[in-house]
PDB file of C-alpha atoms in Angstrom:
ATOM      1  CA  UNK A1371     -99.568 -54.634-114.145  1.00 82.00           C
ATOM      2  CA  UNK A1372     -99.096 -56.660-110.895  1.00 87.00           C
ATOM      3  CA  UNK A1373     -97.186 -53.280-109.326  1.00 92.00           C
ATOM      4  CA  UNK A1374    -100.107 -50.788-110.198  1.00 94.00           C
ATOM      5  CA  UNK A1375    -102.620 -53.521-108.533  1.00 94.00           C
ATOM      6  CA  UNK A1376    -100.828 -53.423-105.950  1.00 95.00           C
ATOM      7  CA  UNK A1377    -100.713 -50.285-105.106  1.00 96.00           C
ATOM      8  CA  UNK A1378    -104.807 -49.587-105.820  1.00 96.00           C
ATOM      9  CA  UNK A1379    -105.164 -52.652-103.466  1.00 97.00           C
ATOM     10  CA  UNK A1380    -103.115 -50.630-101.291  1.00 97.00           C
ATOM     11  CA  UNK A1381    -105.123 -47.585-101.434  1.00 96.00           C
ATOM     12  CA  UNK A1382    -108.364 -49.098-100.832  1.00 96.00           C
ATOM     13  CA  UNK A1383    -106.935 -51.195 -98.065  1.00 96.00           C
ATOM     14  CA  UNK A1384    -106.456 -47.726 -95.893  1.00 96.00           C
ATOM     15  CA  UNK A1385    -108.903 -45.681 -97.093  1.00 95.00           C
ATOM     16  CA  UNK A1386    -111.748 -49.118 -95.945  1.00 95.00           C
ATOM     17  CA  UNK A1387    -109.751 -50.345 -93.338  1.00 95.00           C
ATOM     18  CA  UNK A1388    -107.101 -48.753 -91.373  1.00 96.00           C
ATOM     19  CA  UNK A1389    -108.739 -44.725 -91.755  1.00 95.00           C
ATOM     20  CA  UNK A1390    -112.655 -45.847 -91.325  1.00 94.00           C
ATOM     21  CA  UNK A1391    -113.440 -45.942 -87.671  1.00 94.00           C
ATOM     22  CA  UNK A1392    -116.500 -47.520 -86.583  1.00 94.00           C
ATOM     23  CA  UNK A1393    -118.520 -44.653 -85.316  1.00 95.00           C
ATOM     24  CA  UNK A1394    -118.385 -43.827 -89.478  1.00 96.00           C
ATOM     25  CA  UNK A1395    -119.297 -46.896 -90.841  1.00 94.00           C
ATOM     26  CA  UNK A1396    -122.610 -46.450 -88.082  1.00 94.00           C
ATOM     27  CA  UNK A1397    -123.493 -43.198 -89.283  1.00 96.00           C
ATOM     28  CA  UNK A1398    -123.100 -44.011 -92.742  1.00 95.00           C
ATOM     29  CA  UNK A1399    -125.829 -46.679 -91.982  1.00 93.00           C
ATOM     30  CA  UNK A1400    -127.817 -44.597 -90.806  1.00 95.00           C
ATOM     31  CA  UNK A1401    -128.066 -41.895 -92.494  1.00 95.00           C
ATOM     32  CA  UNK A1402    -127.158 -43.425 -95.734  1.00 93.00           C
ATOM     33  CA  UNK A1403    -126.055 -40.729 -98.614  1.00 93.00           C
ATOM     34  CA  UNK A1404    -126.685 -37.611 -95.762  1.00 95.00           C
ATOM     35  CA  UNK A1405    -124.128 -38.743 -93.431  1.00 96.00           C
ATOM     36  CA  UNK A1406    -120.853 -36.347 -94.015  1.00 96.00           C
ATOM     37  CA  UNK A1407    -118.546 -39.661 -93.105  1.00 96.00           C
ATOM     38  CA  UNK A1408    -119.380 -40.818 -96.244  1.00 96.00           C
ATOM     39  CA  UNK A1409    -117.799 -38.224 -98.291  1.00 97.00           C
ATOM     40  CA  UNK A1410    -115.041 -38.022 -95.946  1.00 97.00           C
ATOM     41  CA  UNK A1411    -114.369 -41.922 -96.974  1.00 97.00           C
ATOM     42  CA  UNK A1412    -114.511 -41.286-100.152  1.00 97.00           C
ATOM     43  CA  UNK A1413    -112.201 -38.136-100.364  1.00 97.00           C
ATOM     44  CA  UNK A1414    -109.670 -40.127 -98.151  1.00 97.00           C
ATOM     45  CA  UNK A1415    -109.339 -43.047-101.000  1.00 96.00           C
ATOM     46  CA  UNK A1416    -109.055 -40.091-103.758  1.00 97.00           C
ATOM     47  CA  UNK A1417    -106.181 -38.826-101.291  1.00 97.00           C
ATOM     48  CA  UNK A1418    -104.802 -42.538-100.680  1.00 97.00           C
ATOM     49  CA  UNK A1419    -104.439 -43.056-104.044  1.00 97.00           C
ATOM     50  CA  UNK A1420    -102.702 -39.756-105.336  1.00 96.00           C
ATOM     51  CA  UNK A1421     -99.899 -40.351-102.270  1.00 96.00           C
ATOM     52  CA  UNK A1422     -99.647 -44.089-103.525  1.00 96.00           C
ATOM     53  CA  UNK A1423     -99.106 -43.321-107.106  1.00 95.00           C
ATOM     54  CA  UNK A1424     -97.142 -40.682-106.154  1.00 94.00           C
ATOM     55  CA  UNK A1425     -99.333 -37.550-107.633  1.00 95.00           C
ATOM     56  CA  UNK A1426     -98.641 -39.189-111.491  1.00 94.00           C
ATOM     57  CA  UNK A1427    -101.088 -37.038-113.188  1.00 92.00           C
ATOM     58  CA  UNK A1428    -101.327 -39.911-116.055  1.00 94.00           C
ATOM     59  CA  UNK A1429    -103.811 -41.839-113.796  1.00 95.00           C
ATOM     60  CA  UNK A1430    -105.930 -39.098-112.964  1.00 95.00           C
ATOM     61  CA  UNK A1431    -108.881 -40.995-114.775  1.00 96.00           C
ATOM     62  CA  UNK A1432    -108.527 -43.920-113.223  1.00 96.00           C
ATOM     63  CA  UNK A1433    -108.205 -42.465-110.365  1.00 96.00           C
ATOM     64  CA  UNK A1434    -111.442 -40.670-110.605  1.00 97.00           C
ATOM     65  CA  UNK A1435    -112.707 -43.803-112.127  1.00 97.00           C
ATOM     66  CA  UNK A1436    -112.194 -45.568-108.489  1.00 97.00           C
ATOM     67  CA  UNK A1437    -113.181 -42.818-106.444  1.00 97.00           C
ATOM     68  CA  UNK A1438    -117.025 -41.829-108.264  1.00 97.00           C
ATOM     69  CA  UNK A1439    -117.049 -46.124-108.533  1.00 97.00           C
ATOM     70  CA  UNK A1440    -116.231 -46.404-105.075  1.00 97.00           C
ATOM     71  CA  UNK A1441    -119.252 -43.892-104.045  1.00 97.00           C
ATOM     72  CA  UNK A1442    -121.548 -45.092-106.226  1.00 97.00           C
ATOM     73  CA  UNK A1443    -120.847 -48.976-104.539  1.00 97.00           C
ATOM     74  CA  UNK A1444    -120.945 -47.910-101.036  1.00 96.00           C
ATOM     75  CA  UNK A1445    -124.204 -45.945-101.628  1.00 96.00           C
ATOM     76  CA  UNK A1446    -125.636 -49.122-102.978  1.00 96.00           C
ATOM     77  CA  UNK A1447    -124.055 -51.328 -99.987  1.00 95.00           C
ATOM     78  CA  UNK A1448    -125.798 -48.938 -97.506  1.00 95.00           C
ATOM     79  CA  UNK A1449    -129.031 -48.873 -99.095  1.00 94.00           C
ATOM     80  CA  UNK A1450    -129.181 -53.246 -99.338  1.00 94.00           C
ATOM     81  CA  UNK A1451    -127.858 -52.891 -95.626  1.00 90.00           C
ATOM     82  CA  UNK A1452    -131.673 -54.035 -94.183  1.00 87.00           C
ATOM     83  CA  UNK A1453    -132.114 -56.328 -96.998  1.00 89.00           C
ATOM     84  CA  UNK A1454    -129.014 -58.460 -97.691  1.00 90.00           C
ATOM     85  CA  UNK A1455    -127.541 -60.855 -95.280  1.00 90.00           C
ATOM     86  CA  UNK A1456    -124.231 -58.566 -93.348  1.00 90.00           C
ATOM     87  CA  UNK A1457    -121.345 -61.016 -94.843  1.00 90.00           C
ATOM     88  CA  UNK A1458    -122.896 -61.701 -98.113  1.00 92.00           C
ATOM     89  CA  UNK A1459    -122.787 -57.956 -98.467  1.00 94.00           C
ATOM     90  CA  UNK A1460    -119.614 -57.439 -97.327  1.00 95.00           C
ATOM     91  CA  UNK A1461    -118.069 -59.717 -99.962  1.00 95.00           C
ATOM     92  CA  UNK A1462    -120.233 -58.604-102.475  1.00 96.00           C
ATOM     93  CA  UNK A1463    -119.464 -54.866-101.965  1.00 96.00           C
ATOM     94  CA  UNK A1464    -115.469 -55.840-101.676  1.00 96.00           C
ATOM     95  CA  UNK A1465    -115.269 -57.995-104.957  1.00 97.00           C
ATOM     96  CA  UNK A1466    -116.882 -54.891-106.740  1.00 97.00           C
ATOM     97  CA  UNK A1467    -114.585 -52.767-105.574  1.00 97.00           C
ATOM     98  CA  UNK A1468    -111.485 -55.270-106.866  1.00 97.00           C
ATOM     99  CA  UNK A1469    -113.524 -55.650-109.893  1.00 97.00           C
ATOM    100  CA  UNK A1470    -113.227 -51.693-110.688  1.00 97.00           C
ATOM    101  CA  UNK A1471    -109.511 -51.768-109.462  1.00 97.00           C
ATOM    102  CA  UNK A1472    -108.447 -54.323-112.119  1.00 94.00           C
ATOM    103  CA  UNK A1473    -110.242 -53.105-114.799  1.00 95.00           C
ATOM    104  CA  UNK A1474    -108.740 -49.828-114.164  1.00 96.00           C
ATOM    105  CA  UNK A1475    -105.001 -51.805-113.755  1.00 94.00           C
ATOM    106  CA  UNK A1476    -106.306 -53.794-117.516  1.00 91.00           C
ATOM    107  CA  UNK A1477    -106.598 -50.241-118.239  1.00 92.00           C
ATOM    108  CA  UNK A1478    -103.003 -48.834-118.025  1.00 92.00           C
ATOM    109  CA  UNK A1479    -101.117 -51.658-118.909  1.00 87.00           C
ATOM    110  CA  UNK A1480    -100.806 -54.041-122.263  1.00 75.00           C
ATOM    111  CA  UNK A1481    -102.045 -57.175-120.808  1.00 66.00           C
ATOM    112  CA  UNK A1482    -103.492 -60.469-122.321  1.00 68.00           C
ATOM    113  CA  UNK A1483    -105.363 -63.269-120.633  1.00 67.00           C
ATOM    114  CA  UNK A1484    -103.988 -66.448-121.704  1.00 72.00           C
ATOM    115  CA  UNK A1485    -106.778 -68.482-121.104  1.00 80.00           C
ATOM    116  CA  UNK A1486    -104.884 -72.141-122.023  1.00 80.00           C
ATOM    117  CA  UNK A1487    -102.933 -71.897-118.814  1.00 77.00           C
ATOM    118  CA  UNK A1488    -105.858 -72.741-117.050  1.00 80.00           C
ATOM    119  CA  UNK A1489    -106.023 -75.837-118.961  1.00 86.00           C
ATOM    120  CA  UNK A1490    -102.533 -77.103-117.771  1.00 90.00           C
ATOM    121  CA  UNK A1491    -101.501 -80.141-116.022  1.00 92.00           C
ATOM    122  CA  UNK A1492    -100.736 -78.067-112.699  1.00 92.00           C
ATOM    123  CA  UNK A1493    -103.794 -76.427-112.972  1.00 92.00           C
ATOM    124  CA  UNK A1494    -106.331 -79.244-113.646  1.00 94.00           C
ATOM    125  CA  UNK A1495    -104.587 -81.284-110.900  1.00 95.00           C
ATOM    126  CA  UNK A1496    -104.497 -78.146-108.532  1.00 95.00           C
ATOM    127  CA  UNK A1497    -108.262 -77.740-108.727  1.00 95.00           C
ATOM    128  CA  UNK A1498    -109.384 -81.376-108.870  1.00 96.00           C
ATOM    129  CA  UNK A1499    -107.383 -81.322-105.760  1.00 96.00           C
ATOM    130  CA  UNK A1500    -109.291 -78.610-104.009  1.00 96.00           C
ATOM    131  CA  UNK A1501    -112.606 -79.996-104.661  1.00 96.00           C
ATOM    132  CA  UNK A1502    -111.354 -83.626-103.365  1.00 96.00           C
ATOM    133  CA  UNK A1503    -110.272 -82.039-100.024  1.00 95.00           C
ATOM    134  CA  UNK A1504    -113.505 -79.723 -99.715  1.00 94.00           C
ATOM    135  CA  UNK A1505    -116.546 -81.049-101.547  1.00 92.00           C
ATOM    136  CA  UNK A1506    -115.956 -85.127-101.904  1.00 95.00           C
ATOM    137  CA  UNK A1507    -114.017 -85.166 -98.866  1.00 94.00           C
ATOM    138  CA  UNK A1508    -117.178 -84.099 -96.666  1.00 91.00           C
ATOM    139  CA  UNK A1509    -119.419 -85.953 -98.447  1.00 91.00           C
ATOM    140  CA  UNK A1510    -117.018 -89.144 -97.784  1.00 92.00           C
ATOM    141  CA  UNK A1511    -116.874 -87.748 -94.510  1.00 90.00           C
ATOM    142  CA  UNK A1512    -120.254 -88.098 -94.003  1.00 88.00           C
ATOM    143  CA  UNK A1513    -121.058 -91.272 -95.320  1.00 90.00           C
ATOM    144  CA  UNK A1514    -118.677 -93.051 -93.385  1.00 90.00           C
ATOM    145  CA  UNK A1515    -119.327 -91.143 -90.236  1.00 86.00           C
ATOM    146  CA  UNK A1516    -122.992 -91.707 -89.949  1.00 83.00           C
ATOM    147  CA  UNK A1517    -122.999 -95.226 -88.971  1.00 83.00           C
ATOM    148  CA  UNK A1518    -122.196 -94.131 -85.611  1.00 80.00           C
ATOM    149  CA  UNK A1519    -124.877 -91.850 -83.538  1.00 73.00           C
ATOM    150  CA  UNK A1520    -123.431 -90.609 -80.229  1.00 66.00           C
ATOM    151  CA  UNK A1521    -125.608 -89.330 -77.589  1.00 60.00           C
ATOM    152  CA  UNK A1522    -122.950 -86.421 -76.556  1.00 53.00           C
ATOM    153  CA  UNK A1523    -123.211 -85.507 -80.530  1.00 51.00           C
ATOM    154  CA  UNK A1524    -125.959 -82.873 -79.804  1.00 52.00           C
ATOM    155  CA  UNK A1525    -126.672 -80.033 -82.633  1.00 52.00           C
ATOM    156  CA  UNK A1526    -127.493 -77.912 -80.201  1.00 57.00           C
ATOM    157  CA  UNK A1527    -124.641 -77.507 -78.198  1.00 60.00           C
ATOM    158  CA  UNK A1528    -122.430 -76.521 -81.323  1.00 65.00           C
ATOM    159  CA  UNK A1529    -122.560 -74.289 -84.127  1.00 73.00           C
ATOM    160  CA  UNK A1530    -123.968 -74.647 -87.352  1.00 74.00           C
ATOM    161  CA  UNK A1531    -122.167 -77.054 -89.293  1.00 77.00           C
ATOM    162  CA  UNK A1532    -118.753 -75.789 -87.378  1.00 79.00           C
ATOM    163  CA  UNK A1533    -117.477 -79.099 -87.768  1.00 79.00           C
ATOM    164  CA  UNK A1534    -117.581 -79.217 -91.706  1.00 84.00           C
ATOM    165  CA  UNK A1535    -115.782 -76.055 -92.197  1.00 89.00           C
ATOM    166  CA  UNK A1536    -113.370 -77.305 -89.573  1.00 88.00           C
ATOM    167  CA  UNK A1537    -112.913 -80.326 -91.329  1.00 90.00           C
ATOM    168  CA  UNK A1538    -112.218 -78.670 -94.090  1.00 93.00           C
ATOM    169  CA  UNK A1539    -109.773 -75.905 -93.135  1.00 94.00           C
ATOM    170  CA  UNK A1540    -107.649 -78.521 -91.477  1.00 93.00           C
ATOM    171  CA  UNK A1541    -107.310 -80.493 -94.698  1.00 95.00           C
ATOM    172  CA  UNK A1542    -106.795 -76.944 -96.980  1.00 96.00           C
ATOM    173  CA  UNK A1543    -104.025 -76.436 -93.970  1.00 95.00           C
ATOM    174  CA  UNK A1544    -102.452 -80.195 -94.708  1.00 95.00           C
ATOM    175  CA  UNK A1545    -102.816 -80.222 -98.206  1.00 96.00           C
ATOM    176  CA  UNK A1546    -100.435 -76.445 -98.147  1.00 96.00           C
ATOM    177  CA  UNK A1547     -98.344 -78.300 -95.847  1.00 96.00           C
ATOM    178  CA  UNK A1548     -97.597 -81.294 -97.943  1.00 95.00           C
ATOM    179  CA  UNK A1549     -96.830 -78.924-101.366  1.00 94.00           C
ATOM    180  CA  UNK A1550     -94.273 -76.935 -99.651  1.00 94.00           C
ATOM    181  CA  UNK A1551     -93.041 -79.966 -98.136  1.00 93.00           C
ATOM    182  CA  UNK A1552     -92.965 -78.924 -94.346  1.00 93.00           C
ATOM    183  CA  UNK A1553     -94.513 -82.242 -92.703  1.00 91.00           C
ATOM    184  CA  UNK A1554     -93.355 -81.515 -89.268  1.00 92.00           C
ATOM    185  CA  UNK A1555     -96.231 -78.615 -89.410  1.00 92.00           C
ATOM    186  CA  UNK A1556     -98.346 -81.442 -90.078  1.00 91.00           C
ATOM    187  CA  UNK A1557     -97.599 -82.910 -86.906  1.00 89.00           C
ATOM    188  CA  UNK A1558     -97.843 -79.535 -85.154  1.00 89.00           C
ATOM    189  CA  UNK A1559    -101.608 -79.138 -86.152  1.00 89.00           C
ATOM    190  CA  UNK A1560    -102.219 -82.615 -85.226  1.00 85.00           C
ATOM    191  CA  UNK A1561    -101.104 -81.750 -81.145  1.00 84.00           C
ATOM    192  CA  UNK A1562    -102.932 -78.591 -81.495  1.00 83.00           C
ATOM    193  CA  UNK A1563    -106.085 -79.922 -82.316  1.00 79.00           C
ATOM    194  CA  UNK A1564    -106.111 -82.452 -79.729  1.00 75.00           C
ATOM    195  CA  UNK A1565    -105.225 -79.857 -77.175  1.00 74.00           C
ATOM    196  CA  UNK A1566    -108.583 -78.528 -78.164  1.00 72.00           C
ATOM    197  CA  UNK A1567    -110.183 -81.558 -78.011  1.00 64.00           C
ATOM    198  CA  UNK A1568    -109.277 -82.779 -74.795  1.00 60.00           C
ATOM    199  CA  UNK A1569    -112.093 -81.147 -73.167  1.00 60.00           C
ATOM    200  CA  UNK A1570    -114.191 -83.357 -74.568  1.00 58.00           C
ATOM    201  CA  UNK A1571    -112.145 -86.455 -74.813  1.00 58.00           C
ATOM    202  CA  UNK A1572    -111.855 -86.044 -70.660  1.00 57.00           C
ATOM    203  CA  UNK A1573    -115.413 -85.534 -70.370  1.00 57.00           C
ATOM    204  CA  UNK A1574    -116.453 -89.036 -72.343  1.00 51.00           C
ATOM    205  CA  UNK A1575    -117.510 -91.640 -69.822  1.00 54.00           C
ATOM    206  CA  UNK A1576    -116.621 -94.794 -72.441  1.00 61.00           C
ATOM    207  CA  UNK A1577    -114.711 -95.264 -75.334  1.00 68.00           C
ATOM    208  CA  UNK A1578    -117.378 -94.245 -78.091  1.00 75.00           C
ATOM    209  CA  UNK A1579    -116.391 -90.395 -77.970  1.00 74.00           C
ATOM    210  CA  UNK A1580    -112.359 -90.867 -78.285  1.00 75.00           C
ATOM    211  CA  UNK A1581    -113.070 -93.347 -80.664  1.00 79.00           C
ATOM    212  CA  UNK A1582    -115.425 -91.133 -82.716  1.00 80.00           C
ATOM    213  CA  UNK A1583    -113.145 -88.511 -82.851  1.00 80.00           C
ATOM    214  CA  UNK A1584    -110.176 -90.383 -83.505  1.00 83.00           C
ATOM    215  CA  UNK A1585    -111.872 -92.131 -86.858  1.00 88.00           C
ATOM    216  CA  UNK A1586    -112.959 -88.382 -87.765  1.00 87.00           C
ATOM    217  CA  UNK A1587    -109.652 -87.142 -87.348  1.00 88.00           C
ATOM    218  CA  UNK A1588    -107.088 -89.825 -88.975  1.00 90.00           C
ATOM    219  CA  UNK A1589    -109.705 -89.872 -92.060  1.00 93.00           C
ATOM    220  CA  UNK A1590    -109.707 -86.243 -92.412  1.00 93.00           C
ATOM    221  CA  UNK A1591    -106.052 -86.372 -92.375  1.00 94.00           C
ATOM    222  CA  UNK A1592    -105.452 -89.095 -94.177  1.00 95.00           C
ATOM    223  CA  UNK A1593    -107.624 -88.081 -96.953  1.00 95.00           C
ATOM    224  CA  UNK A1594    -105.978 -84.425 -97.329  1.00 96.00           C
ATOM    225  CA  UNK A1595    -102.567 -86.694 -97.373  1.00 96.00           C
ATOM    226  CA  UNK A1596    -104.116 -88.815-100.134  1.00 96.00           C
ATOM    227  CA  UNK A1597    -105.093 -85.752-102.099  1.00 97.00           C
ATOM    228  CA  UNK A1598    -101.933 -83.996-101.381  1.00 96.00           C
ATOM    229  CA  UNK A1599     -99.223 -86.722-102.265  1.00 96.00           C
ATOM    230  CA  UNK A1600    -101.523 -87.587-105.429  1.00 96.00           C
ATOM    231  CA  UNK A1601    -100.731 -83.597-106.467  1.00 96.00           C
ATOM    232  CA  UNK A1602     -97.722 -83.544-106.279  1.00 95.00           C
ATOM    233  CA  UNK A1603     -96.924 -86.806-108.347  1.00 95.00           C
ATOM    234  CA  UNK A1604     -98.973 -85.887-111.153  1.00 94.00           C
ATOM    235  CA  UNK A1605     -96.546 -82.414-111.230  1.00 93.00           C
ATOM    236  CA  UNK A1606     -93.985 -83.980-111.256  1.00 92.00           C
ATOM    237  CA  UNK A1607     -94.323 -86.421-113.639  1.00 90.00           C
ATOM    238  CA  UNK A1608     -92.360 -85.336-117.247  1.00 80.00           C
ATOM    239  CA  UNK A1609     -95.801 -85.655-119.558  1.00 64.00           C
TER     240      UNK A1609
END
């Protein structure tokens, strides 16, 4: 099953991606179910996915399953254009089309769900892990960081809440790190984030800022290090 996936991820990858130039995707916008780009799109996925399955007339209803699906998705998309937020769209429309493209895979192959193994040791300790470093993390983050109020720490001059989701990519980064064991990378992401910092580090006139941003960083760190030697211990142990 995981081959024929694949190779429909495959399909859709060029026929959204690498053969859709922008000046299409702009006409398709706006002119919706009239503009002739969006029949071209879809008759280049029909045409990506009979050269990746190599003309095998056996899928020729899923195939037509994912083209008139993939039509019918992007008409929808371009009509919700002016009324959904751009990104939330984007996902949305991409998930639907991954949706069709499994069901289609479920479709041509004998395959079970085994719904248990998402009940497994690994698995429970995986995802409790996950929310520690994302959810409870920032929260903990928070808590302990808002006994100190800088007057450099201005919402204005940054983005909205940047420095969550920073926060939390670097600990999804440390936590990978520490389960394929490559703690030198750990070290790497350390210098490279204090490269980036040093702007602001040299532009503190007293200790507060360094200080502030040190206690931000080792805690981040050291939680995701927590989390991530916690993991891998509970794997590993024999029951």
């Amino acid at each position: 099953m995981m081959l024929l996936v694949l190779k429909l991820v495959l399909a859709h990858a060029i026929g959204d991606f690498v053969l859709q130039p922008d000046h299409w995707v702009k006409d398709k916008i706006l002119k919706k179910h009239k503009s002739k780009y969006l029949y071209y799109h879809v008759l280049i996925h029909a045409i990506a996915l009979l050269v990746i399955l190599q003309f095998d007339t056996t899928y020729w209803l899923g195939i037509t399953t994912i083209v008139i699906s993939h039509y019918l998705i992007d008409l929808i998309k371009l009509h919700l254009t002016s009324k959904i937020n751009v990104r939330r769209l984007f996902l949305m429309d991409q998930i639907a089309h991954l949706i069709i493209i499994i069901l289609v895979a479920v479709a041509y192959t004998s395959y079970s769900v085994d719904i248990d193994v998402l009940y497994t040791k690994n698995t429970l300790a995986l995802l409790l892990s996950l929310i520690a470093i994302t959810s409870i993390a920032s929260v903990i983050m928070r808590l302990i960081m808002s006994k100190w109020i800088l007057d450099e720490d201005d919402a204005n001059d940054s983005l909205e809440k940047a420095g969550k989701y920073i926060g939390i990519l670097e600990r999804l980064f440390v936590f990978g790190f520490i389960i394929i064991n490559q703690w030198s990378a750990i070290g790497l992401l350390i210098a490279a984030k204090s490269v980036f910092r040093f702007g602001d580090l040299s532009k503190a006139k007293d200790r507060k800022l360094t200080e502030y941003i040190l206690i931000g960083t080792l805690l981040s760190f050291g939680i995701a290090i927590t989390v991530g030697l916690c993991y891998n211990y509970i794997i590993n142990l024999k029951s």
